[in-house]
PDB file of C-alpha atoms and ligand atoms in Angstrom:
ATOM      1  CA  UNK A 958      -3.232  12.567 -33.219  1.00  0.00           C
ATOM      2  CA  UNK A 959      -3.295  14.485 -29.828  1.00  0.00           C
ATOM      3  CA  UNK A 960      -1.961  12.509 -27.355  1.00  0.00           C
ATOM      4  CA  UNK A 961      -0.061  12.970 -23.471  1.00  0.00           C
ATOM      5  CA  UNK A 962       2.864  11.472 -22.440  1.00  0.00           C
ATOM      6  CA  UNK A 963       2.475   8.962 -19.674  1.00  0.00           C
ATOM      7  CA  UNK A 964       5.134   8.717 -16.855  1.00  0.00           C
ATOM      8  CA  UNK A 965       5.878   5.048 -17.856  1.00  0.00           C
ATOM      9  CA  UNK A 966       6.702   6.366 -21.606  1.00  0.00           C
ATOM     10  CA  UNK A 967       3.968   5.290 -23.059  1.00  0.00           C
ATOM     11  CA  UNK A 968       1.445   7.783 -24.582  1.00  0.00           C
ATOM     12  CA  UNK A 969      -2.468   8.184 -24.618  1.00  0.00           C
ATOM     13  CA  UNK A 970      -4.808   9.752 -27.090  1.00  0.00           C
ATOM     14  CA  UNK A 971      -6.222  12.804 -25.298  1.00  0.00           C
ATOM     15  CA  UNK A 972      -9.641  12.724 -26.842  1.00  0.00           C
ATOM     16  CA  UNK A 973     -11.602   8.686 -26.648  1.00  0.00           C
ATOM     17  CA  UNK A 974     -15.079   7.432 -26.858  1.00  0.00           C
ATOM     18  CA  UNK A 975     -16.469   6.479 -23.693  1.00  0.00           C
ATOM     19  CA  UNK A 976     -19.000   3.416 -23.579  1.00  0.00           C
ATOM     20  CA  UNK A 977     -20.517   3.531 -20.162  1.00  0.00           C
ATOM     21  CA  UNK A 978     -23.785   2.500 -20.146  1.00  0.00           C
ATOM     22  CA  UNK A 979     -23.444   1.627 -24.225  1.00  0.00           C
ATOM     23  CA  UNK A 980     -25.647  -2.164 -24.233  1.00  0.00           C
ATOM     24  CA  UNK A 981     -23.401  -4.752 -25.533  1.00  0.00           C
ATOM     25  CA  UNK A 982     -24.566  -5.670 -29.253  1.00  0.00           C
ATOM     26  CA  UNK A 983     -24.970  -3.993 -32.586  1.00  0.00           C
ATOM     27  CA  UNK A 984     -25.355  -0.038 -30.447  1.00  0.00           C
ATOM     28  CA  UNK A 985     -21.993  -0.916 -29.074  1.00  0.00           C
ATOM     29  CA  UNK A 986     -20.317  -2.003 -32.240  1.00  0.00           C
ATOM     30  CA  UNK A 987     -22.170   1.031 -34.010  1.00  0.00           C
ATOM     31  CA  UNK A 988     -20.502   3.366 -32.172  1.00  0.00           C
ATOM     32  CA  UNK A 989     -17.320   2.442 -31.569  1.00  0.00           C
ATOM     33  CA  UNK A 990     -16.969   2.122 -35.252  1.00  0.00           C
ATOM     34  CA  UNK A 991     -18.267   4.929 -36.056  1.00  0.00           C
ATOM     35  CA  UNK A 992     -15.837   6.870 -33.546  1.00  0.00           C
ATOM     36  CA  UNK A 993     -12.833   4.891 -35.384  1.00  0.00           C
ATOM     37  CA  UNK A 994     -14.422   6.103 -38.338  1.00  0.00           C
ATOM     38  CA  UNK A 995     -14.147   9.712 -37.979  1.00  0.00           C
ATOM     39  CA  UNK A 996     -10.430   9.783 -36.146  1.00  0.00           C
ATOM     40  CA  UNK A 997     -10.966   8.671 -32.796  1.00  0.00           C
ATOM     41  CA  UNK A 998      -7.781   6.539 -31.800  1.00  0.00           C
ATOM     42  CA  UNK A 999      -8.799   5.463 -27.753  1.00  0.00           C
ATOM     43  CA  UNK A1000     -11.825   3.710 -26.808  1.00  0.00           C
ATOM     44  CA  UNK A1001     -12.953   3.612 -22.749  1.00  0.00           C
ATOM     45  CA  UNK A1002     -14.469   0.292 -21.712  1.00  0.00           C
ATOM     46  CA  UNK A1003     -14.687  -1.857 -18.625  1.00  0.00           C
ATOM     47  CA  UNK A1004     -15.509  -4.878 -17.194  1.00  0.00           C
ATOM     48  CA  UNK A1005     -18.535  -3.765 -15.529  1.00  0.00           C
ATOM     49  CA  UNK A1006     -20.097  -2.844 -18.735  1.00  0.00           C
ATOM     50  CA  UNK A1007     -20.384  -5.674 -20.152  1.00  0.00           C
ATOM     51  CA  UNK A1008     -19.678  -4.762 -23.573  1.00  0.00           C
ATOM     52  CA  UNK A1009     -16.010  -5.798 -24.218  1.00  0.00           C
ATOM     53  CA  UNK A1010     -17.031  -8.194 -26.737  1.00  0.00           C
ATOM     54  CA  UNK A1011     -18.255  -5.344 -29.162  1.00  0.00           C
ATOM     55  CA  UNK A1012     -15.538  -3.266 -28.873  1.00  0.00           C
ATOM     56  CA  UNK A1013     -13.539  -6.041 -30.013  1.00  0.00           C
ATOM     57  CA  UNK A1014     -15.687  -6.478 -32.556  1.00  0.00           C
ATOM     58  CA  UNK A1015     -15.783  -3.219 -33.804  1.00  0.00           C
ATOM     59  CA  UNK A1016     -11.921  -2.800 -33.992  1.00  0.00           C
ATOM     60  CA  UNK A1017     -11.685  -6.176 -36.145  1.00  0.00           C
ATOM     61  CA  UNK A1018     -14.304  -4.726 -38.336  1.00  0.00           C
ATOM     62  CA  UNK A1019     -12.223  -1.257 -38.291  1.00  0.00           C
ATOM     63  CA  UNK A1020      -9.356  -2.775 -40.031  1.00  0.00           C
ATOM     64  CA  UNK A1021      -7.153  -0.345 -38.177  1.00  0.00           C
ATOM     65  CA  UNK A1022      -3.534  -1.716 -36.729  1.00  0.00           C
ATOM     66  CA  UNK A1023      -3.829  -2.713 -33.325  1.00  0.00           C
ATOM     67  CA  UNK A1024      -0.798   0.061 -32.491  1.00  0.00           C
ATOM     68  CA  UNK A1025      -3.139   2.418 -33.339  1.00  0.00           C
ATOM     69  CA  UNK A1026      -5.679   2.134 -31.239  1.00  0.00           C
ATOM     70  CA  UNK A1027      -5.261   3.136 -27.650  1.00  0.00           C
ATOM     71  CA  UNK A1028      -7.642   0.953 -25.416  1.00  0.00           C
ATOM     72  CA  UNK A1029      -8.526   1.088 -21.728  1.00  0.00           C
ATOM     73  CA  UNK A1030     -10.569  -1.672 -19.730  1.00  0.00           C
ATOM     74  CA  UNK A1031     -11.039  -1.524 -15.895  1.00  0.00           C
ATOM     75  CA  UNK A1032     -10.715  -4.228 -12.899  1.00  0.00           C
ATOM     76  CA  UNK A1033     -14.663  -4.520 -11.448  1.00  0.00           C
ATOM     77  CA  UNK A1034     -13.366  -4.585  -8.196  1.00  0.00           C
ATOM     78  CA  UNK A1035     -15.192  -7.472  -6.636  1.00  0.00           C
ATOM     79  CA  UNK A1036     -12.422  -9.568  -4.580  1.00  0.00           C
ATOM     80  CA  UNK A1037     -11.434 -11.668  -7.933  1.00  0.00           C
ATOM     81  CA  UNK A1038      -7.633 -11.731  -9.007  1.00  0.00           C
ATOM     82  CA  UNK A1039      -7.167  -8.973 -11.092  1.00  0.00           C
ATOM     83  CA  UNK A1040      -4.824 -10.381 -13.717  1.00  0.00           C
ATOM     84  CA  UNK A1041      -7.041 -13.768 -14.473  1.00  0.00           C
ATOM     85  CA  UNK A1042      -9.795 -11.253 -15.295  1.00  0.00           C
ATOM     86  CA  UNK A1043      -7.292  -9.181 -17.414  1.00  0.00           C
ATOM     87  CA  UNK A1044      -6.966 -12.293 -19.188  1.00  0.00           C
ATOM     88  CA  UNK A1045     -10.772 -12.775 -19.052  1.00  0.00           C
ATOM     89  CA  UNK A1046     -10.940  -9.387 -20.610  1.00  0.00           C
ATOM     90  CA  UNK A1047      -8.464  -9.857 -23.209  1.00  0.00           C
ATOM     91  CA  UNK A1048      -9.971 -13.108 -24.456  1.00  0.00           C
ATOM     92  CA  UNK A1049     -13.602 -10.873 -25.010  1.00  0.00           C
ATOM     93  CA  UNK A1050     -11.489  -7.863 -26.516  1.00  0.00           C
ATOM     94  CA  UNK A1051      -9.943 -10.342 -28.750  1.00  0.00           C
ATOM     95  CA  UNK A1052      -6.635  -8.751 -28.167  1.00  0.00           C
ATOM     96  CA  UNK A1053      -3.659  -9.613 -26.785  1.00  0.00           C
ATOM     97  CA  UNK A1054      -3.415  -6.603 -24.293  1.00  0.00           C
ATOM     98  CA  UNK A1055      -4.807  -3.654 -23.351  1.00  0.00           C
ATOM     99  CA  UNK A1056      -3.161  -0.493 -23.509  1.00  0.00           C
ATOM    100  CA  UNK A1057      -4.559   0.676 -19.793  1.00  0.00           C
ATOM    101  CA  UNK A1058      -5.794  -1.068 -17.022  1.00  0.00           C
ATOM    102  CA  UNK A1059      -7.237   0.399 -14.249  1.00  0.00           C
ATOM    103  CA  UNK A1060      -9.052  -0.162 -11.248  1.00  0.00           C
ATOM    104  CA  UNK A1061     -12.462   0.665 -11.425  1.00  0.00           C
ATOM    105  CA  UNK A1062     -12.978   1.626  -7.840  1.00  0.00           C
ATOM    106  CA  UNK A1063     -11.121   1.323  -4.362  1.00  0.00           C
ATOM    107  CA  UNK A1064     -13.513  -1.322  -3.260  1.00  0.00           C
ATOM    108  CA  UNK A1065     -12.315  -2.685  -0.052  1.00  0.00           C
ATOM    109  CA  UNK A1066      -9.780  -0.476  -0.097  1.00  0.00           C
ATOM    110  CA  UNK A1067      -7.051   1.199  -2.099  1.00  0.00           C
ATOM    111  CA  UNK A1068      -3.840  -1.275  -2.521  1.00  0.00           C
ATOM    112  CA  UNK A1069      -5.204  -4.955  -2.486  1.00  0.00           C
ATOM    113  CA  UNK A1070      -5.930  -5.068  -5.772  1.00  0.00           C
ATOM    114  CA  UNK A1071      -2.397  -3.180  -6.989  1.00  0.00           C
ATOM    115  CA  UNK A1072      -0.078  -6.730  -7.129  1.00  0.00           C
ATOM    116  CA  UNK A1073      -2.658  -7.970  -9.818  1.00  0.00           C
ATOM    117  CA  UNK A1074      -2.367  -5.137 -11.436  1.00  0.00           C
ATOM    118  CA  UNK A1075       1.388  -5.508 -11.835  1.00  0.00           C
ATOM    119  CA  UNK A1076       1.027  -8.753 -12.698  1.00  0.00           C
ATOM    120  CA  UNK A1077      -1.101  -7.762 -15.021  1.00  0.00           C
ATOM    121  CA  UNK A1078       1.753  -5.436 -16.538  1.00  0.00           C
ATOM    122  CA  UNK A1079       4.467  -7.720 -15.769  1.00  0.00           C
ATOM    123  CA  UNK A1080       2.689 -10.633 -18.038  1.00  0.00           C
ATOM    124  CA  UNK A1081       2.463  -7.391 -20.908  1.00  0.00           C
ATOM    125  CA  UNK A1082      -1.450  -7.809 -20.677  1.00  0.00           C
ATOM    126  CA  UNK A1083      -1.448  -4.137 -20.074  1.00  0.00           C
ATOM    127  CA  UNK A1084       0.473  -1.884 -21.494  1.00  0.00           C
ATOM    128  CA  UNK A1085       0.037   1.430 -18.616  1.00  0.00           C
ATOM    129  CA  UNK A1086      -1.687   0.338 -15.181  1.00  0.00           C
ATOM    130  CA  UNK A1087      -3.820   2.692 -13.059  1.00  0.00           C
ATOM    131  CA  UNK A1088      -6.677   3.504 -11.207  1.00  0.00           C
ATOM    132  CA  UNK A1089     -10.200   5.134 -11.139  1.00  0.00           C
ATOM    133  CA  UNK A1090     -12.209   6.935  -8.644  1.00  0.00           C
ATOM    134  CA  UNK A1091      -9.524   7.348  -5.889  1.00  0.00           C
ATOM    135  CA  UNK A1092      -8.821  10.611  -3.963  1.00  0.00           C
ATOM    136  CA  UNK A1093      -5.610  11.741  -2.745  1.00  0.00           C
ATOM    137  CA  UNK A1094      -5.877  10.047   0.440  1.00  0.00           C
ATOM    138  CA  UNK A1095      -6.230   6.800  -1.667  1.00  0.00           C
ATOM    139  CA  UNK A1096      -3.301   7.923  -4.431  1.00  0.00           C
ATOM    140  CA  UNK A1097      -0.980   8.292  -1.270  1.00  0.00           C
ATOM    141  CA  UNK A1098      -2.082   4.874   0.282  1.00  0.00           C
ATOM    142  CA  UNK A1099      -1.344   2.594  -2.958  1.00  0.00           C
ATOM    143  CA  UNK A1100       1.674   4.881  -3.877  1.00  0.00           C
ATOM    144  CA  UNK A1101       3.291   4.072  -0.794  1.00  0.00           C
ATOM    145  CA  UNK A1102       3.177  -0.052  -1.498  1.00  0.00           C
ATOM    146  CA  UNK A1103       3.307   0.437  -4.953  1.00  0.00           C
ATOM    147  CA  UNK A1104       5.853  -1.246  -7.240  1.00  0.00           C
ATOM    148  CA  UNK A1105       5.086  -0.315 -10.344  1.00  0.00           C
ATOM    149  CA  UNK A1106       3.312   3.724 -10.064  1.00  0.00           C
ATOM    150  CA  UNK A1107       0.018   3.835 -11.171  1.00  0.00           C
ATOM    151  CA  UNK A1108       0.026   6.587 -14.509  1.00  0.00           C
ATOM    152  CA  UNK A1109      -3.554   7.488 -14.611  1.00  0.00           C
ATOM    153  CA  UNK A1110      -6.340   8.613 -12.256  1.00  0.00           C
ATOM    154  CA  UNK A1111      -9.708   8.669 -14.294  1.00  0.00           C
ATOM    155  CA  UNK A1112     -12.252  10.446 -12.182  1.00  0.00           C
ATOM    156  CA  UNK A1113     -16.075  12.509 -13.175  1.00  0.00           C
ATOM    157  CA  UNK A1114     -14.312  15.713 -13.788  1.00  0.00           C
ATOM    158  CA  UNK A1115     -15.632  19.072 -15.560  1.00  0.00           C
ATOM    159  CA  UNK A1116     -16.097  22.919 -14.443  1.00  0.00           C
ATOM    160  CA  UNK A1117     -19.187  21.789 -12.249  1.00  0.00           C
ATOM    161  CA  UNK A1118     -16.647  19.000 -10.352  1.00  0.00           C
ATOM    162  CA  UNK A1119     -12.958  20.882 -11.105  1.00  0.00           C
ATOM    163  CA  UNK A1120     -11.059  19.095  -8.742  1.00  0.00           C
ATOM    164  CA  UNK A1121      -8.404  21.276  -8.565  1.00  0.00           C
ATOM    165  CA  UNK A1122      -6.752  19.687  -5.557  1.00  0.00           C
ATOM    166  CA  UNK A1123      -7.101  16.243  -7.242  1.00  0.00           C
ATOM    167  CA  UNK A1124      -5.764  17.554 -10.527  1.00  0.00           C
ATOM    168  CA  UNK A1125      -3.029  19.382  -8.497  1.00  0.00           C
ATOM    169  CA  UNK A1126      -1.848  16.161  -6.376  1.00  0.00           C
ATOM    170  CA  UNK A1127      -1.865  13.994 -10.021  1.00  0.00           C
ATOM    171  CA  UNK A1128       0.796  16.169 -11.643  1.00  0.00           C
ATOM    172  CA  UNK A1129       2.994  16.408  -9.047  1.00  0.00           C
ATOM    173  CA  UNK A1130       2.884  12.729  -8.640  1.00  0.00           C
ATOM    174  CA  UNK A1131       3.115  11.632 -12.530  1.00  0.00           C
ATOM    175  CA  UNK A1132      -0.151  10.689 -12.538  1.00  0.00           C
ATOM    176  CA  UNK A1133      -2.660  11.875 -15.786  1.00  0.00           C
ATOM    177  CA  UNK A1134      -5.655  12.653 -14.386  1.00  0.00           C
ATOM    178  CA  UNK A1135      -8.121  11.746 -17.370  1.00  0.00           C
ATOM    179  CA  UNK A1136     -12.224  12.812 -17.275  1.00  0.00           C
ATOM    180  CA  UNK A1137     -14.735  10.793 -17.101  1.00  0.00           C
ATOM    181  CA  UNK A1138     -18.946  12.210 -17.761  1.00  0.00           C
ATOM    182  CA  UNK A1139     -17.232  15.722 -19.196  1.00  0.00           C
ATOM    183  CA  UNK A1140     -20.760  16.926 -20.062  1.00  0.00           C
ATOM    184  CA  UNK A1141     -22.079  15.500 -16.399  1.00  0.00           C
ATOM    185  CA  UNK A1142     -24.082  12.539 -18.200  1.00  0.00           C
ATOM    186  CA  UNK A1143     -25.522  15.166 -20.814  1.00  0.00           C
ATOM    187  CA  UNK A1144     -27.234  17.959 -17.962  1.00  0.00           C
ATOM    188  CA  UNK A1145     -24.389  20.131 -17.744  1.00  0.00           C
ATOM    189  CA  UNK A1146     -25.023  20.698 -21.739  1.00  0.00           C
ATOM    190  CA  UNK A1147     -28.186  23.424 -21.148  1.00  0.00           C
ATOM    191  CA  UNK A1148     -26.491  25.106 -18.829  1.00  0.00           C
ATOM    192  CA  UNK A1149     -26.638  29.293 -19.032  1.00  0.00           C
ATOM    193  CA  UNK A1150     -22.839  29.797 -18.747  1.00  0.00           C
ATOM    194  CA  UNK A1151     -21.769  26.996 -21.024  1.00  0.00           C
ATOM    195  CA  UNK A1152     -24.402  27.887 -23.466  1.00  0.00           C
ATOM    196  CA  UNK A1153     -22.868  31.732 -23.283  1.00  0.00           C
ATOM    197  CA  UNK A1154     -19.411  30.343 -23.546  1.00  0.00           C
ATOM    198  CA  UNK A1155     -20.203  27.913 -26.192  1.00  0.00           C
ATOM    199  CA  UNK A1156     -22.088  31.237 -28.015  1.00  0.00           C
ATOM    200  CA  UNK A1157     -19.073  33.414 -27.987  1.00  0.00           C
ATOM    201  CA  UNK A1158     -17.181  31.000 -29.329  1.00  0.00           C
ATOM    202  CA  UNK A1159     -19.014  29.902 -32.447  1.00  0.00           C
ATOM    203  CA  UNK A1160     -18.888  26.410 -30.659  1.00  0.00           C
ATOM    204  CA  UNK A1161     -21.507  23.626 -29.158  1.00  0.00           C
ATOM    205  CA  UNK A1162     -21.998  23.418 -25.388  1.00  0.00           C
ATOM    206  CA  UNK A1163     -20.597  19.922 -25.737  1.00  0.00           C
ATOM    207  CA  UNK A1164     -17.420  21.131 -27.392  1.00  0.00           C
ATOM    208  CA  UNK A1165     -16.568  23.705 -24.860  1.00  0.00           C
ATOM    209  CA  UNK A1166     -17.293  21.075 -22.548  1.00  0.00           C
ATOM    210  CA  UNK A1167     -14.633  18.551 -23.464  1.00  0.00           C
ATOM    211  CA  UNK A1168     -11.961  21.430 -24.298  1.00  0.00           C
ATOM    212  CA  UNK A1169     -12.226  22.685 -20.983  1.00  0.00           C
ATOM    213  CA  UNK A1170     -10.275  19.191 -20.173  1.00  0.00           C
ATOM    214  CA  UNK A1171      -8.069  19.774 -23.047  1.00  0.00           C
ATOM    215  CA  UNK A1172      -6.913  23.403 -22.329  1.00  0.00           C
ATOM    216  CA  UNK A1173      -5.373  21.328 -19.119  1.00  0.00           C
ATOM    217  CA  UNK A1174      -4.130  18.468 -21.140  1.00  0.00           C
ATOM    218  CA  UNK A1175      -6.729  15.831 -19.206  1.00  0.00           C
ATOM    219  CA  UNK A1176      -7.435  13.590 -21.357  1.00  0.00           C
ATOM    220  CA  UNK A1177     -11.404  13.210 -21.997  1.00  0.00           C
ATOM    221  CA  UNK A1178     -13.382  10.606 -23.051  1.00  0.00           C
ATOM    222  CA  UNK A1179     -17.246  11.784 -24.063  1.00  0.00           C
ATOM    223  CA  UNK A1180     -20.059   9.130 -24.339  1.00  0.00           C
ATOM    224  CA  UNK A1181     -22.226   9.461 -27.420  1.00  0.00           C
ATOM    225  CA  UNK A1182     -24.172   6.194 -29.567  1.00  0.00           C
ATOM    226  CA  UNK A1183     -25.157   8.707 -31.632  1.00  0.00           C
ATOM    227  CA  UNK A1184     -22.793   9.577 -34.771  1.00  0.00           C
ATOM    228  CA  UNK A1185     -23.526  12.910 -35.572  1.00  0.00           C
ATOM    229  CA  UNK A1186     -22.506  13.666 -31.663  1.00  0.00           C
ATOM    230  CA  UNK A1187     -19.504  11.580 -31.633  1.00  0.00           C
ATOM    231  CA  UNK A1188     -18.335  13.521 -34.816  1.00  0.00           C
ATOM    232  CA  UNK A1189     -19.351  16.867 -33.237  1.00  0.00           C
ATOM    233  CA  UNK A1190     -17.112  15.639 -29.960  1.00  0.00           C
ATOM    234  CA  UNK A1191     -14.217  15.256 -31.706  1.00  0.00           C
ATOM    235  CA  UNK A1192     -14.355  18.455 -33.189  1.00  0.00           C
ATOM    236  CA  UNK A1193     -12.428  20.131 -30.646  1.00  0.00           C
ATOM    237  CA  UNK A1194      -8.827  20.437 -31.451  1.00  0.00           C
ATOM    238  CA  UNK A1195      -9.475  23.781 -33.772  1.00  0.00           C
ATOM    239  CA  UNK A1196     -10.693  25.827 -31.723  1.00  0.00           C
ATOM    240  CA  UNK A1197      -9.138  27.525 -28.052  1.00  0.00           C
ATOM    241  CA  UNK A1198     -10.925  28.789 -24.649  1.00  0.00           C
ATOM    242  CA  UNK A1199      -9.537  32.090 -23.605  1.00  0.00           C
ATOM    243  CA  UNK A1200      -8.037  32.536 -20.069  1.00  0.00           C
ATOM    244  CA  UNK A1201     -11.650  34.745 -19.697  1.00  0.00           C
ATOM    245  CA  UNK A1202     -13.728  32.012 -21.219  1.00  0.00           C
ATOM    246  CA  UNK A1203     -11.793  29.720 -18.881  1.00  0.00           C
ATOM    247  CA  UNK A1204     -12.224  31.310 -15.941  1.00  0.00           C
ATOM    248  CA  UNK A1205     -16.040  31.423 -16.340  1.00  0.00           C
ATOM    249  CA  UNK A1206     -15.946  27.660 -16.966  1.00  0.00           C
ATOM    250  CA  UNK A1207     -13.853  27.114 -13.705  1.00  0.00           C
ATOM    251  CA  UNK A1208     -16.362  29.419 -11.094  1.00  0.00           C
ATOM    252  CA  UNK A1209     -19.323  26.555 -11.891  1.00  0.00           C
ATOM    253  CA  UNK A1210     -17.327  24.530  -9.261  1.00  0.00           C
ATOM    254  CA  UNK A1211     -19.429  22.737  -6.697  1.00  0.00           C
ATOM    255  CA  UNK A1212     -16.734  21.283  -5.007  1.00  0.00           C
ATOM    256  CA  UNK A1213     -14.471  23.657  -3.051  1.00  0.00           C
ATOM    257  CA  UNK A1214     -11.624  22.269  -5.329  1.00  0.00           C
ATOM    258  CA  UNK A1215     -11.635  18.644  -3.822  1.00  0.00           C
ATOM    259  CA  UNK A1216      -8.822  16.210  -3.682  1.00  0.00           C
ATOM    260  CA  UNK A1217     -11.908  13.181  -3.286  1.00  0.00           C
ATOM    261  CA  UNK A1218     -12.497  11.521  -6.075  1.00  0.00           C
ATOM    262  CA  UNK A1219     -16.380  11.446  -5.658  1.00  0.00           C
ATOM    263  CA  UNK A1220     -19.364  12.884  -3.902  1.00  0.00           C
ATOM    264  CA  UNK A1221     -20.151   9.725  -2.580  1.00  0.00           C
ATOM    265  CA  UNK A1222     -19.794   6.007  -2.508  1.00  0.00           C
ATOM    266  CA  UNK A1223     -21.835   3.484  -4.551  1.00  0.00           C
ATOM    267  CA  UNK A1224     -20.276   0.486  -2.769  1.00  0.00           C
TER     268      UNK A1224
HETATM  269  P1  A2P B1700     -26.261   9.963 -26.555  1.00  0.00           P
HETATM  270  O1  A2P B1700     -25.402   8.768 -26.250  1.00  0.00           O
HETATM  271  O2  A2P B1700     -27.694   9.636 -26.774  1.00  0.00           O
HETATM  272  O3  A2P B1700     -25.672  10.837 -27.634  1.00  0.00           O
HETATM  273  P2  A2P B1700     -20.920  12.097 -20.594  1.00  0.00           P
HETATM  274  O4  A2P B1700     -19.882  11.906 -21.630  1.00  0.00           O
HETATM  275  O5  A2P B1700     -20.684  13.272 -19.698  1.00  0.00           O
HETATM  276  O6  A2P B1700     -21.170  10.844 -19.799  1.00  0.00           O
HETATM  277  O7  A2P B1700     -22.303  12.453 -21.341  1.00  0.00           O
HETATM  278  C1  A2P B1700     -22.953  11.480 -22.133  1.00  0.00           C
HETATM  279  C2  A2P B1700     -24.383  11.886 -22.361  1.00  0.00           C
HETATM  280  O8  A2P B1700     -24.448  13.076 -23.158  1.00  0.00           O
HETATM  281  C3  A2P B1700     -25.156  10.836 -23.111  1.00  0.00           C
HETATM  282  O9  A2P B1700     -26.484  10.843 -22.597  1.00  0.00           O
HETATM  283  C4  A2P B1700     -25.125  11.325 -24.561  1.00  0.00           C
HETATM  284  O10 A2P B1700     -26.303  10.883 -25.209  1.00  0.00           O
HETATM  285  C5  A2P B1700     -25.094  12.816 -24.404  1.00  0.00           C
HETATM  286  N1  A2P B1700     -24.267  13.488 -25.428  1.00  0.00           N
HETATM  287  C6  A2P B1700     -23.027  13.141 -25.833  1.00  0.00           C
HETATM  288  N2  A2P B1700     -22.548  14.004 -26.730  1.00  0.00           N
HETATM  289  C7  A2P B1700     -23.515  14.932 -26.923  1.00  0.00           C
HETATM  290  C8  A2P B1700     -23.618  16.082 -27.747  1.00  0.00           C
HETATM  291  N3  A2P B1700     -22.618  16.442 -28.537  1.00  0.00           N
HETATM  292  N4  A2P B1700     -24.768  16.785 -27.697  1.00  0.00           N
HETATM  293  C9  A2P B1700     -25.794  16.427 -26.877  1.00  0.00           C
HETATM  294  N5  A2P B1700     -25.742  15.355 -26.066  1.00  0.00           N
HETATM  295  C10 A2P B1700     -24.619  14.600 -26.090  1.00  0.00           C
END
């Protein structure tokens, strides 16, 4: 298992299954089975996708100790109290915490939603708290009030978004960035340069894709319903990206190296 230290202590899996836009019901289940299946150890869900309930189900069905599964949910940042619906969350999961909780986006604002959070933490209904989405403006803001330190920072991050002054501001302030949409929702997969890398390497698009994140030790969590890809995904911890190979990956940046978290706002 492949995992990063976090700065609380605790430690997270550095490759998971992602289940963003993954329908809650027998897909769901399918998938995250099949993910625990073939070695995956962290599964990414949320609140806003509505499909809680069959990742619970699917660990159950796994049979695998709870301590071995690293699992994240996120706060849908709507003005509710963020522990009740970690507790909301927890009785869909079927668990009795999470491993991560994060907030899902600075809605309204950076901090309000932090004390929850901690309570959250404080009640051991999460194990590591964090956030999602926030730039370095916003990482500044809620580090400032903060009690506990958030540990994680999961933004869309891959060579076409390298948010090298994002990434940059996270280490120095204990916080893991981790990548969300590695293979941009599936389009960055035909393109020219990651097709040559992926060629040179004896490797799939996809693969180069989400060891890109792990040559910097982000942890990355690719979304596939499809078995065959989420076995393919997790092949990617025998194999290596030259410094060459690495710095073709890094030039596809559209972003000037931003420290904001997104392109825009969908709130
Ligand atoms: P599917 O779920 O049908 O396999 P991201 O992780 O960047 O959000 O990308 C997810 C998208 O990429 C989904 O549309 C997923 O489709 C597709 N995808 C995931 N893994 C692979 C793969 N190994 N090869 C091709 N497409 C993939």
């Amino acid at each position: 298992m492949h995992t990063r230290a976090l700065a609380d202590g605790n430690a997270i899996p550095l490759l998971g299954l992602g289940v963003w836009q993954v329908p809650d019901g027998p897909e769901c289940v399918d998938a995250v089975r099949a993910a625990l299946e073939l070695g995956y150890r962290h599964i990414d869900t949320a609140q806003a996708y509505g499909n809680e309930a069959s990742v619970g189900e699917a660990l159950r069905a796994s049979g695998i100790p709870r301590d071995e599964v690293f699992v994240t949910t996120k706060f849908y940042p709507r003005g509710d109290d963020p522990a009740a619906a970690a507790e909301q969350s927890l009785r869909l999961l079927g668990l009795d915490y999470v491993d991560l909780y994060i907030v899902h986006w600075p809605a309204g604002g950076p901090t309000w939603a932090w004390p929850g959070l901690e309570t959250a933490h404080a009640r051991g209904h999460a194990r590591s708290i964090g956030v999602s989405n926030f730039s370095v403006a916003e990482l500044q803001e809620l580090r400032a009030v903060a009690t506990v330190q958030p540990v994680v920072n999961q933004v869309q991050f891959n060579p076409f978004v390298y948010r090298r002054a994002l990434l940059e501001h996270c280490e120095e302030n204990g916080i893991a960035l981790e990548a969300y949409s590695p293979l941009g929702t599936g389009r960055h997969l035909g393109d020219a340069t990651v097709a040559k890398v992926a060629q040179s390497v004896g490797r799939t698009p996809a693969q180069v894709l989400i060891r890109w994140c792990l040559e910097r030790s982000v942890p990355v969590i690719p979304k596939s319903t499809r078995r065959t890809r989420i076995e393919e995904n997790g092949q990617v911890f025998d194999f290596e990206l030259s410094d060459d190979d690495l710095a073709q990956l890094d030039a596809l940046d559209t972003t000037g190296g931003t420290g904001e978290a997104l392109e825009r706002k969908w709130w």
